[in-house]
Amino acid sequence: MHQPLIQHIRRFVSITDKEAGQILPLFEFHNVKKKTILQQGGTLCDERYFVCKGCLRSYLVDEEDTAQVLQFAIENWWITDYGCFGLQTPSALYIQALEDAEVLVLTSASMQQLLERLPVLEKYFRLVAEKAYNASILRNYYMVSLTVEERYKHFRDAFPEFLQRVPQYMLASYLGFTPEFLSRMRARGV
Amino acid sequence: MHQPLIQHIRRFVSITDKEAGQILPLFEFHNVKKKTILQQGGTLCDERYFVCKGCLRSYLVDEEDTAQVLQFAIENWWITDYGCFGLQTPSALYIQALEDAEVLVLTSASMQQLLERLPVLEKYFRLVAEKAYNASILRNYYMVSLTVEERYKHFRDAFPEFLQRVPQYMLASYLGFTPEFLSRMRARGV
DNA sequence: TCCATTTCTTGAACCAGGTCAATTTTTTGG
DNA sequence: CCAAAAAATTGACCTGGTTCAAGAAATGGA
């Protein structure tokens, strides 16, 4: 049970079974229903989420009340507002479950304890952050150097599972184009 | 001399003066002339750079031999290919000095030693990576939700020093539009 | 099961920003 | 200080993708 996190950690650093046993008690395991808002825009952000099962998204809401999707998180991804986590600054970010999901919740206080007990996890979180940072830089590159159609194809080929799991209008938002255009591309057989 | 790094580290974690003294010996200090290529696309990437002075950029070169700027790094920024650093995978990234610069060079071997000696730096690098990751997500957001003109204004207001320091065509590349359009905006008085 | 909501599609008009090519201005290095 | 290269500007034209509006299809809750 709840082993995905331990397995994920072991892909980056080695920990003994005894150490592994100390980890999960600092998390809360949550079953969340589809559409649940885990992080409400405008409130403090004191939790980071590890997705064991299901799919989450983060998004911002602009003046015209339209949501812009920033990130998707499926199995084995971490998601939070890294700019506000554990600070006294309210976060504008929303985090929502797009499917019924199982998440491990780590508060900033628990994270501090966790890192004091198992300093090797500092390396784990560093490697995860550096990997995510790299992916984000690459994403930026695709945004500016590919056309909409190329971007869609690239995403579709890189993450085929995704297309079935998220509504098209959210995918369009994430990839930076309109749902109408996505619909037209698909009609064209792309 | 070379204190910018120590100061930067102390913005994230506390270290004693004695510990601080152990840090710099693991770095190489390099004076690099404008236009020097620090990381050559297509080769292994075994170094990360901390900019004490000057300005670097990272970029990729596409099939048509045009450079796409991914990142700028000025004083107190780290830059490397986080996707290839220390691995046996060649990096496609170029890293180049845009001005005469002073950089601290950290190889992957030195970094390993450094982290063994001063595990608290694991936290430092984690926090730096999380901060950069957050900034990159935000950048993505601006790319999809702002018009070219808004993007330019936002960048100009957020980093006024930059406009003087980098050629316009590189800024245009970084912000995802054409040098021609930037020129026209400026002519219009934006 | 059926109605309400959410999601997706389609058409027509439009425009933000790109492309290409020529010229001018600025920077550089010998 | 000057020639050559690099960078910026300008004009004319064009297109990929948006916008707005209306309808169709799918999903979901009581």
Tab-separated table of C-alpha atoms (C1' of nucleotides) in Angstrom:
chain	number	residue	atom	x	y	z
A	1	MET	CA	0.000	0.000	0.000
A	2	HIS	CA	1.084	3.548	-0.813
A	3	GLN	CA	4.338	2.159	-2.157
A	4	PRO	CA	4.528	4.362	-5.260
A	5	LEU	CA	6.291	7.081	-3.304
A	6	ILE	CA	8.927	4.742	-1.856
A	7	GLN	CA	9.542	3.309	-5.299
A	8	HIS	CA	9.831	6.788	-6.729
A	9	ILE	CA	12.308	7.851	-4.051
A	10	ARG	CA	14.389	4.755	-4.774
A	11	ARG	CA	14.684	5.781	-8.397
A	12	PHE	CA	16.765	8.745	-7.182
A	13	VAL	CA	18.463	7.772	-3.889
A	14	SER	CA	18.965	4.577	-1.911
A	15	ILE	CA	17.203	4.139	1.388
A	16	THR	CA	16.990	1.118	3.679
A	17	ASP	CA	13.666	-0.545	4.429
A	18	LYS	CA	13.907	0.849	7.928
A	19	GLU	CA	14.286	4.389	6.605
A	20	ALA	CA	11.456	3.775	4.177
A	21	GLY	CA	9.235	2.923	7.117
A	22	GLN	CA	9.862	6.353	8.626
A	23	ILE	CA	8.652	8.191	5.573
A	24	LEU	CA	4.964	7.477	5.118
A	25	PRO	CA	3.926	8.328	8.710
A	26	LEU	CA	4.732	11.940	7.910
A	27	PHE	CA	2.295	11.981	5.021
A	28	GLU	CA	-1.446	11.982	4.983
A	29	PHE	CA	-3.033	9.694	2.467
A	30	HIS	CA	-6.082	11.205	0.806
A	31	ASN	CA	-8.663	9.752	-1.478
A	32	VAL	CA	-9.985	12.676	-3.442
A	33	LYS	CA	-12.980	12.721	-5.691
A	34	LYS	CA	-12.936	14.102	-9.200
A	35	LYS	CA	-13.205	17.908	-9.301
A	36	THR	CA	-12.024	18.348	-5.702
A	37	ILE	CA	-9.984	21.520	-5.242
A	38	LEU	CA	-6.893	20.662	-3.200
A	39	GLN	CA	-5.361	24.107	-3.301
A	40	GLN	CA	-7.709	27.063	-3.429
A	41	GLY	CA	-6.377	30.121	-5.242
A	42	GLY	CA	-5.906	33.055	-2.899
A	43	THR	CA	-5.087	31.005	0.199
A	44	LEU	CA	-1.779	30.023	1.752
A	45	CYS	CA	-0.096	26.982	0.256
A	46	ASP	CA	1.247	24.677	2.916
A	47	GLU	CA	1.049	21.309	1.200
A	48	ARG	CA	2.733	19.509	-1.618
A	49	TYR	CA	1.058	16.546	-3.260
A	50	PHE	CA	2.453	13.320	-4.587
A	51	VAL	CA	0.055	11.620	-6.981
A	52	CYS	CA	-0.225	7.858	-6.355
A	53	LYS	CA	-3.170	7.468	-8.682
A	54	GLY	CA	-5.269	9.755	-10.833
A	55	CYS	CA	-4.631	13.097	-12.433
A	56	LEU	CA	-4.431	16.638	-11.092
A	57	ARG	CA	-3.979	19.979	-12.754
A	58	SER	CA	-2.809	23.359	-11.513
A	59	TYR	CA	-4.218	26.525	-13.013
A	60	LEU	CA	-4.530	30.260	-12.619
A	61	VAL	CA	-7.685	32.286	-13.136
A	62	ASP	CA	-7.358	35.627	-14.944
A	63	GLU	CA	-9.443	38.806	-14.791
A	64	GLU	CA	-11.961	37.423	-17.269
A	65	ASP	CA	-12.495	34.361	-15.085
A	66	THR	CA	-10.875	32.033	-17.558
A	67	ALA	CA	-8.612	29.304	-16.256
A	68	GLN	CA	-5.129	28.865	-17.656
A	69	VAL	CA	-3.717	25.396	-17.025
A	70	LEU	CA	-0.090	25.450	-15.904
A	71	GLN	CA	0.637	21.839	-15.104
A	72	PHE	CA	-0.804	18.375	-15.172
A	73	ALA	CA	0.304	15.801	-12.616
A	74	ILE	CA	-0.316	12.089	-13.007
A	75	GLU	CA	1.058	9.072	-11.167
A	76	ASN	CA	4.489	9.747	-9.623
A	77	TRP	CA	4.428	13.489	-10.025
A	78	TRP	CA	4.750	16.101	-7.343
A	79	ILE	CA	2.667	19.210	-7.507
A	80	THR	CA	2.435	22.370	-5.413
A	81	ASP	CA	2.992	26.102	-5.712
A	82	TYR	CA	6.753	26.108	-5.342
A	83	GLY	CA	6.730	29.873	-5.102
A	84	CYS	CA	4.524	29.987	-2.008
A	85	PHE	CA	4.848	26.588	-0.331
A	86	GLY	CA	5.389	27.008	3.399
A	87	LEU	CA	5.552	30.786	3.167
A	88	GLN	CA	3.116	33.408	4.420
A	89	THR	CA	2.392	34.622	0.887
A	90	PRO	CA	-1.014	33.610	-0.477
A	91	SER	CA	-0.850	31.523	-3.598
A	92	ALA	CA	-2.879	32.367	-6.696
A	93	LEU	CA	-2.683	28.776	-7.851
A	94	TYR	CA	-5.538	26.298	-7.933
A	95	ILE	CA	-4.863	22.576	-7.788
A	96	GLN	CA	-7.694	20.285	-8.729
A	97	ALA	CA	-8.321	16.577	-9.241
A	98	LEU	CA	-9.429	15.768	-12.776
A	99	GLU	CA	-10.179	12.157	-11.866
A	100	ASP	CA	-10.836	10.359	-8.608
A	101	ALA	CA	-7.335	10.288	-7.199
A	102	GLU	CA	-5.095	9.036	-4.428
A	103	VAL	CA	-2.581	11.550	-3.190
A	104	LEU	CA	0.010	11.721	-0.453
A	105	VAL	CA	-0.059	15.090	1.271
A	106	LEU	CA	3.087	16.567	2.758
A	107	THR	CA	2.789	19.747	4.819
A	108	SER	CA	5.737	22.096	5.172
A	109	ALA	CA	6.065	21.194	8.873
A	110	SER	CA	6.111	17.481	8.051
A	111	MET	CA	8.561	18.079	5.276
A	112	GLN	CA	10.925	19.827	7.678
A	113	GLN	CA	10.733	16.899	10.090
A	114	LEU	CA	11.160	14.442	7.269
A	115	LEU	CA	14.289	16.154	6.027
A	116	GLU	CA	15.751	16.357	9.520
A	117	ARG	CA	15.237	12.644	10.066
A	118	LEU	CA	16.318	11.566	6.601
A	119	PRO	CA	18.681	14.144	5.133
A	120	VAL	CA	19.162	11.946	2.087
A	121	LEU	CA	15.697	13.040	0.985
A	122	GLU	CA	17.085	16.509	0.530
A	123	LYS	CA	18.935	15.041	-2.419
A	124	TYR	CA	15.774	13.310	-3.635
A	125	PHE	CA	13.821	16.542	-3.647
A	126	ARG	CA	16.695	18.348	-5.291
A	127	LEU	CA	16.909	15.817	-8.101
A	128	VAL	CA	13.149	15.872	-8.593
A	129	ALA	CA	13.170	19.667	-8.741
A	130	GLU	CA	16.079	19.797	-11.172
A	131	LYS	CA	14.416	17.275	-13.418
A	132	ALA	CA	11.152	19.197	-13.367
A	133	TYR	CA	12.997	22.452	-13.982
A	134	ASN	CA	14.677	20.965	-17.000
A	135	ALA	CA	11.364	19.685	-18.337
A	136	SER	CA	9.843	23.119	-17.882
A	137	ILE	CA	12.658	24.835	-19.785
A	138	LEU	CA	12.165	22.350	-22.591
A	139	ARG	CA	8.446	23.001	-22.561
A	140	ASN	CA	9.169	26.684	-22.985
A	141	TYR	CA	11.352	25.843	-25.931
A	142	TYR	CA	8.579	23.890	-27.598
A	143	MET	CA	6.141	26.711	-26.962
A	144	VAL	CA	8.216	29.222	-28.873
A	145	SER	CA	9.789	27.055	-31.544
A	146	LEU	CA	6.927	24.817	-32.646
A	147	THR	CA	3.691	25.656	-34.401
A	148	VAL	CA	0.449	24.762	-32.696
A	149	GLU	CA	0.089	21.641	-34.773
A	150	GLU	CA	3.633	20.482	-34.078
A	151	ARG	CA	3.136	21.136	-30.388
A	152	TYR	CA	-0.006	19.062	-30.316
A	153	LYS	CA	1.611	16.181	-32.173
A	154	HIS	CA	4.654	16.301	-29.980
A	155	PHE	CA	2.574	16.185	-26.844
A	156	ARG	CA	0.364	13.441	-28.216
A	157	ASP	CA	3.373	11.304	-29.095
A	158	ALA	CA	5.233	12.008	-25.866
A	159	PHE	CA	2.258	11.412	-23.555
A	160	PRO	CA	-0.292	9.310	-25.418
A	161	GLU	CA	-2.124	8.263	-22.214
A	162	PHE	CA	-2.930	11.869	-21.527
A	163	LEU	CA	-5.176	12.481	-24.503
A	164	GLN	CA	-7.751	10.100	-23.085
A	165	ARG	CA	-7.554	11.453	-19.576
A	166	VAL	CA	-7.979	15.205	-19.830
A	167	PRO	CA	-10.728	17.210	-21.547
A	168	GLN	CA	-9.606	18.747	-24.791
A	169	TYR	CA	-10.215	22.286	-23.689
A	170	MET	CA	-7.798	21.833	-20.781
A	171	LEU	CA	-5.204	20.333	-23.049
A	172	ALA	CA	-5.642	23.253	-25.424
A	173	SER	CA	-5.188	25.671	-22.550
A	174	TYR	CA	-2.061	23.871	-21.396
A	175	LEU	CA	-0.582	23.804	-24.888
A	176	GLY	CA	-1.440	27.442	-25.489
A	177	PHE	CA	-4.113	27.389	-28.176
A	178	THR	CA	-7.900	27.439	-28.446
A	179	PRO	CA	-10.208	24.440	-28.083
A	180	GLU	CA	-11.725	25.408	-31.442
A	181	PHE	CA	-8.417	25.054	-33.193
A	182	LEU	CA	-7.754	21.704	-31.557
A	183	SER	CA	-11.146	20.508	-32.726
A	184	ARG	CA	-10.371	21.638	-36.264
A	185	MET	CA	-6.997	19.887	-36.253
A	186	ARG	CA	-8.641	16.655	-35.171
A	187	ALA	CA	-11.341	17.049	-37.824
A	188	ARG	CA	-8.519	17.383	-40.337
A	189	GLY	CA	-7.207	14.040	-39.114
A	190	VAL	CA	-4.103	15.323	-37.263
B	1	MET	CA	37.123	37.855	-3.635
B	2	HIS	CA	34.595	35.474	-5.214
B	3	GLN	CA	32.239	36.120	-2.331
B	4	PRO	CA	29.041	36.351	-4.386
B	5	LEU	CA	28.528	32.596	-4.163
B	6	ILE	CA	28.922	32.482	-0.384
B	7	GLN	CA	26.509	35.358	-0.037
B	8	HIS	CA	24.073	33.643	-2.311
B	9	ILE	CA	24.269	30.395	-0.367
B	10	ARG	CA	23.640	32.308	2.844
B	11	ARG	CA	20.407	33.655	1.413
B	12	PHE	CA	19.093	30.086	1.514
B	13	VAL	CA	20.926	28.200	4.291
B	14	SER	CA	23.243	29.122	7.174
B	15	ILE	CA	26.829	28.065	7.059
B	16	THR	CA	29.716	28.917	9.383
B	17	ASP	CA	32.748	30.806	8.144
B	18	LYS	CA	34.712	27.620	8.461
B	19	GLU	CA	32.292	25.774	6.252
B	20	ALA	CA	32.299	28.648	3.810
B	21	GLY	CA	36.060	28.246	3.524
B	22	GLN	CA	35.618	24.672	2.343
B	23	ILE	CA	33.419	25.617	-0.522
B	24	LEU	CA	35.410	27.683	-2.968
B	25	PRO	CA	38.372	25.289	-3.233
B	26	LEU	CA	36.059	22.875	-5.043
B	27	PHE	CA	35.295	25.458	-7.717
B	28	GLU	CA	37.376	26.781	-10.522
B	29	PHE	CA	37.201	30.498	-11.028
B	30	HIS	CA	37.202	31.496	-14.683
B	31	ASN	CA	37.451	34.823	-16.375
B	32	VAL	CA	35.713	34.383	-19.682
B	33	LYS	CA	35.747	36.758	-22.594
B	34	LYS	CA	32.619	37.856	-24.377
B	35	LYS	CA	31.355	35.288	-26.906
B	36	THR	CA	33.207	32.401	-25.269
B	37	ILE	CA	31.304	29.147	-25.546
B	38	LEU	CA	31.360	27.440	-22.148
B	39	GLN	CA	29.214	24.501	-23.140
B	40	GLN	CA	29.401	23.293	-26.702
B	41	GLY	CA	26.234	21.750	-28.078
B	42	GLY	CA	26.672	18.059	-28.826
B	43	THR	CA	29.230	17.374	-26.102
B	44	LEU	CA	28.849	15.981	-22.594
B	45	CYS	CA	27.857	18.462	-19.943
B	46	ASP	CA	29.882	18.025	-16.789
B	47	GLU	CA	29.896	21.544	-15.392
B	48	ARG	CA	27.458	23.941	-13.847
B	49	TYR	CA	28.228	27.634	-13.761
B	50	PHE	CA	27.569	30.253	-11.149
B	51	VAL	CA	27.756	33.762	-12.593
B	52	CYS	CA	29.693	36.172	-10.338
B	53	LYS	CA	29.761	38.878	-12.944
B	54	GLY	CA	28.551	39.288	-16.500
B	55	CYS	CA	25.824	37.655	-18.498
B	56	LEU	CA	25.478	34.248	-20.126
B	57	ARG	CA	22.816	32.684	-22.284
B	58	SER	CA	21.890	29.118	-23.103
B	59	TYR	CA	20.472	28.247	-26.499
B	60	LEU	CA	19.642	25.446	-28.870
B	61	VAL	CA	20.326	25.432	-32.612
B	62	ASP	CA	17.650	24.008	-34.895
B	63	GLU	CA	17.830	22.373	-38.346
B	64	GLU	CA	17.883	25.762	-40.082
B	65	ASP	CA	20.877	26.815	-37.973
B	66	THR	CA	18.951	29.426	-36.062
B	67	ALA	CA	19.589	29.779	-32.356
B	68	GLN	CA	16.703	29.716	-29.901
B	69	VAL	CA	17.592	31.329	-26.576
B	70	LEU	CA	16.345	29.318	-23.599
B	71	GLN	CA	17.801	31.178	-20.639
B	72	PHE	CA	19.776	34.191	-19.629
B	73	ALA	CA	21.946	34.090	-16.528
B	74	ILE	CA	23.307	37.197	-14.852
B	75	GLU	CA	24.956	37.771	-11.494
B	76	ASN	CA	23.928	35.144	-8.919
B	77	TRP	CA	22.324	32.720	-11.329
B	78	TRP	CA	23.245	29.131	-11.900
B	79	ILE	CA	23.220	27.740	-15.397
B	80	THR	CA	23.807	24.300	-16.883
B	81	ASP	CA	21.956	21.615	-18.790
B	82	TYR	CA	20.097	20.073	-15.888
B	83	GLY	CA	18.962	17.262	-18.126
B	84	CYS	CA	22.479	16.067	-18.963
B	85	PHE	CA	24.739	17.373	-16.184
B	86	GLY	CA	27.056	14.631	-14.966
B	87	LEU	CA	25.477	12.002	-17.201
B	88	GLN	CA	26.874	10.223	-20.240
B	89	THR	CA	24.213	11.743	-22.514
B	90	PRO	CA	25.494	14.483	-24.834
B	91	SER	CA	23.823	17.816	-24.333
B	92	ALA	CA	22.381	19.784	-27.239
B	93	LEU	CA	22.653	22.995	-25.247
B	94	TYR	CA	25.090	25.805	-25.894
B	95	ILE	CA	26.110	28.144	-23.088
B	96	GLN	CA	27.826	31.346	-24.099
B	97	ALA	CA	29.094	34.513	-22.444
B	98	LEU	CA	27.373	37.633	-23.791
B	99	GLU	CA	29.749	39.923	-21.900
B	100	ASP	CA	33.167	39.471	-20.360
B	101	ALA	CA	32.250	37.429	-17.330
B	102	GLU	CA	33.494	35.876	-14.111
B	103	VAL	CA	32.096	32.441	-13.425
B	104	LEU	CA	32.606	29.757	-10.818
B	105	VAL	CA	32.767	26.337	-12.426
B	106	LEU	CA	31.559	23.269	-10.551
B	107	THR	CA	32.146	19.863	-12.118
B	108	SER	CA	29.907	16.936	-11.239
B	109	ALA	CA	32.771	15.232	-9.409
B	110	SER	CA	33.446	18.368	-7.365
B	111	MET	CA	29.776	18.762	-6.667
B	112	GLN	CA	29.601	15.239	-5.309
B	113	GLN	CA	32.524	15.938	-3.000
B	114	LEU	CA	31.052	19.234	-1.980
B	115	LEU	CA	27.731	17.669	-1.041
B	116	GLU	CA	29.426	14.902	0.905
B	117	ARG	CA	31.414	17.407	2.924
B	118	LEU	CA	28.601	19.895	3.404
B	119	PRO	CA	25.269	18.120	3.160
B	120	VAL	CA	23.494	21.366	3.988
B	121	LEU	CA	24.267	22.444	0.445
B	122	GLU	CA	21.926	19.745	-0.770
B	123	LYS	CA	19.193	21.954	0.652
B	124	TYR	CA	20.704	25.027	-0.984
B	125	PHE	CA	20.684	23.416	-4.400
B	126	ARG	CA	17.178	22.112	-3.824
B	127	LEU	CA	15.862	25.547	-2.935
B	128	VAL	CA	17.613	27.140	-5.901
B	129	ALA	CA	16.155	24.511	-8.223
B	130	GLU	CA	12.650	24.863	-6.823
B	131	LYS	CA	12.813	28.605	-7.174
B	132	ALA	CA	14.033	28.347	-10.737
B	133	TYR	CA	11.396	25.734	-11.518
B	134	ASN	CA	8.711	28.046	-10.214
B	135	ALA	CA	10.035	30.927	-12.293
B	136	SER	CA	10.044	28.739	-15.366
B	137	ILE	CA	6.427	27.663	-14.842
B	138	LEU	CA	5.488	31.305	-14.507
B	139	ARG	CA	7.381	32.133	-17.668
B	140	ASN	CA	5.380	29.499	-19.471
B	141	TYR	CA	2.250	31.103	-18.163
B	142	TYR	CA	3.259	34.473	-19.538
B	143	MET	CA	4.116	32.935	-22.869
B	144	VAL	CA	0.638	31.549	-23.394
B	145	SER	CA	-1.480	34.171	-21.673
B	146	LEU	CA	0.109	37.451	-22.767
B	147	THR	CA	0.349	39.044	-26.186
B	148	VAL	CA	3.770	39.772	-27.586
B	149	GLU	CA	3.512	43.399	-26.534
B	150	GLU	CA	2.427	42.551	-23.000
B	151	ARG	CA	5.228	40.029	-22.725
B	152	TYR	CA	7.797	42.577	-23.789
B	153	LYS	CA	6.498	45.198	-21.370
B	154	HIS	CA	6.363	42.718	-18.544
B	155	PHE	CA	9.919	41.634	-19.131
B	156	ARG	CA	11.120	45.201	-19.516
B	157	ASP	CA	9.505	46.211	-16.229
B	158	ALA	CA	10.583	43.105	-14.342
B	159	PHE	CA	14.217	43.178	-15.540
B	160	PRO	CA	15.021	46.706	-16.707
B	161	GLU	CA	18.803	46.159	-16.516
B	162	PHE	CA	18.520	43.425	-19.098
B	163	LEU	CA	17.393	45.591	-21.970
B	164	GLN	CA	20.730	47.325	-22.026
B	165	ARG	CA	22.739	44.179	-21.714
B	166	VAL	CA	21.495	41.813	-24.383
B	167	PRO	CA	21.087	42.388	-28.127
B	168	GLN	CA	17.480	42.855	-29.161
B	169	TYR	CA	17.419	39.868	-31.435
B	170	MET	CA	18.367	37.592	-28.544
B	171	LEU	CA	15.731	39.106	-26.336
B	172	ALA	CA	13.185	38.610	-29.112
B	173	SER	CA	14.222	34.976	-29.417
B	174	TYR	CA	13.938	34.465	-25.665
B	175	LEU	CA	10.515	36.095	-25.528
B	176	GLY	CA	9.295	34.170	-28.537
B	177	PHE	CA	8.827	36.777	-31.245
B	178	THR	CA	10.743	38.237	-34.192
B	179	PRO	CA	13.384	40.976	-34.015
B	180	GLU	CA	11.375	42.835	-36.669
B	181	PHE	CA	8.340	42.966	-34.471
B	182	LEU	CA	10.357	44.161	-31.494
B	183	SER	CA	11.810	46.900	-33.639
B	184	ARG	CA	8.322	47.976	-34.726
B	185	MET	CA	7.068	48.036	-31.153
B	186	ARG	CA	9.933	50.262	-30.143
B	187	ALA	CA	9.317	52.540	-33.136
B	188	ARG	CA	5.726	52.830	-31.936
B	189	GLY	CA	7.066	54.033	-28.595
B	190	VAL	CA	6.262	50.918	-26.534
C	1	DT	C1'	-34.419	7.427	-17.181
C	2	DC	C1'	-34.294	12.103	-18.382
C	3	DC	C1'	-32.903	16.792	-17.892
C	4	DA	C1'	-29.077	19.938	-17.047
C	5	DT	C1'	-24.610	20.798	-17.514
C	6	DT	C1'	-20.318	20.201	-19.688
C	7	DT	C1'	-17.713	19.451	-23.628
C	8	DC	C1'	-16.948	19.460	-28.503
C	9	DT	C1'	-17.796	21.015	-33.247
C	10	DT	C1'	-18.517	24.058	-37.211
C	11	DG	C1'	-18.763	28.376	-39.956
C	12	DA	C1'	-17.468	33.045	-41.210
C	13	DA	C1'	-14.958	37.114	-40.417
C	14	DC	C1'	-10.848	38.999	-38.883
C	15	DC	C1'	-6.118	40.377	-37.118
C	16	DA	C1'	-1.727	39.846	-34.484
C	17	DG	C1'	2.308	38.907	-35.683
C	18	DG	C1'	5.356	36.553	-39.252
C	19	DT	C1'	8.111	36.476	-43.646
C	20	DC	C1'	11.114	38.205	-47.007
C	21	DA	C1'	14.029	41.499	-48.849
C	22	DA	C1'	16.408	45.778	-48.942
C	23	DT	C1'	18.697	49.491	-46.313
C	24	DT	C1'	20.688	51.845	-42.498
C	25	DT	C1'	23.024	51.987	-38.183
C	26	DT	C1'	26.145	50.230	-34.820
C	27	DT	C1'	29.885	47.515	-33.249
C	28	DT	C1'	34.132	45.228	-33.740
C	29	DG	C1'	38.776	44.068	-34.448
C	30	DG	C1'	43.130	44.729	-36.879
D	1	DC	C1'	40.799	54.984	-37.838
D	2	DC	C1'	38.624	52.277	-41.228
D	3	DA	C1'	36.579	48.221	-43.364
D	4	DA	C1'	33.756	44.395	-42.465
D	5	DA	C1'	30.632	42.162	-39.836
D	6	DA	C1'	26.741	42.300	-36.742
D	7	DA	C1'	22.542	44.330	-35.391
D	8	DA	C1'	18.524	47.075	-36.094
D	9	DT	C1'	15.038	49.220	-39.037
D	10	DT	C1'	11.457	49.651	-42.513
D	11	DG	C1'	8.006	48.434	-46.093
D	12	DA	C1'	4.811	45.313	-48.468
D	13	DC	C1'	2.473	41.352	-48.200
D	14	DC	C1'	0.553	37.284	-46.093
D	15	DT	C1'	-1.155	33.405	-43.034
D	16	DG	C1'	-1.839	30.638	-38.813
D	17	DG	C1'	-4.600	30.878	-35.525
D	18	DT	C1'	-8.334	33.685	-32.835
D	19	DT	C1'	-12.939	35.329	-31.982
D	20	DC	C1'	-17.735	35.066	-31.679
D	21	DA	C1'	-21.873	32.743	-32.093
D	22	DA	C1'	-24.749	28.834	-32.597
D	23	DG	C1'	-25.651	24.070	-32.439
D	24	DA	C1'	-24.563	19.037	-31.536
D	25	DA	C1'	-22.876	15.472	-28.665
D	26	DA	C1'	-21.501	13.499	-24.447
D	27	DT	C1'	-21.638	13.089	-19.506
D	28	DG	C1'	-23.524	12.962	-14.997
D	29	DG	C1'	-26.524	13.405	-11.076
D	30	DA	C1'	-31.173	12.719	-8.809
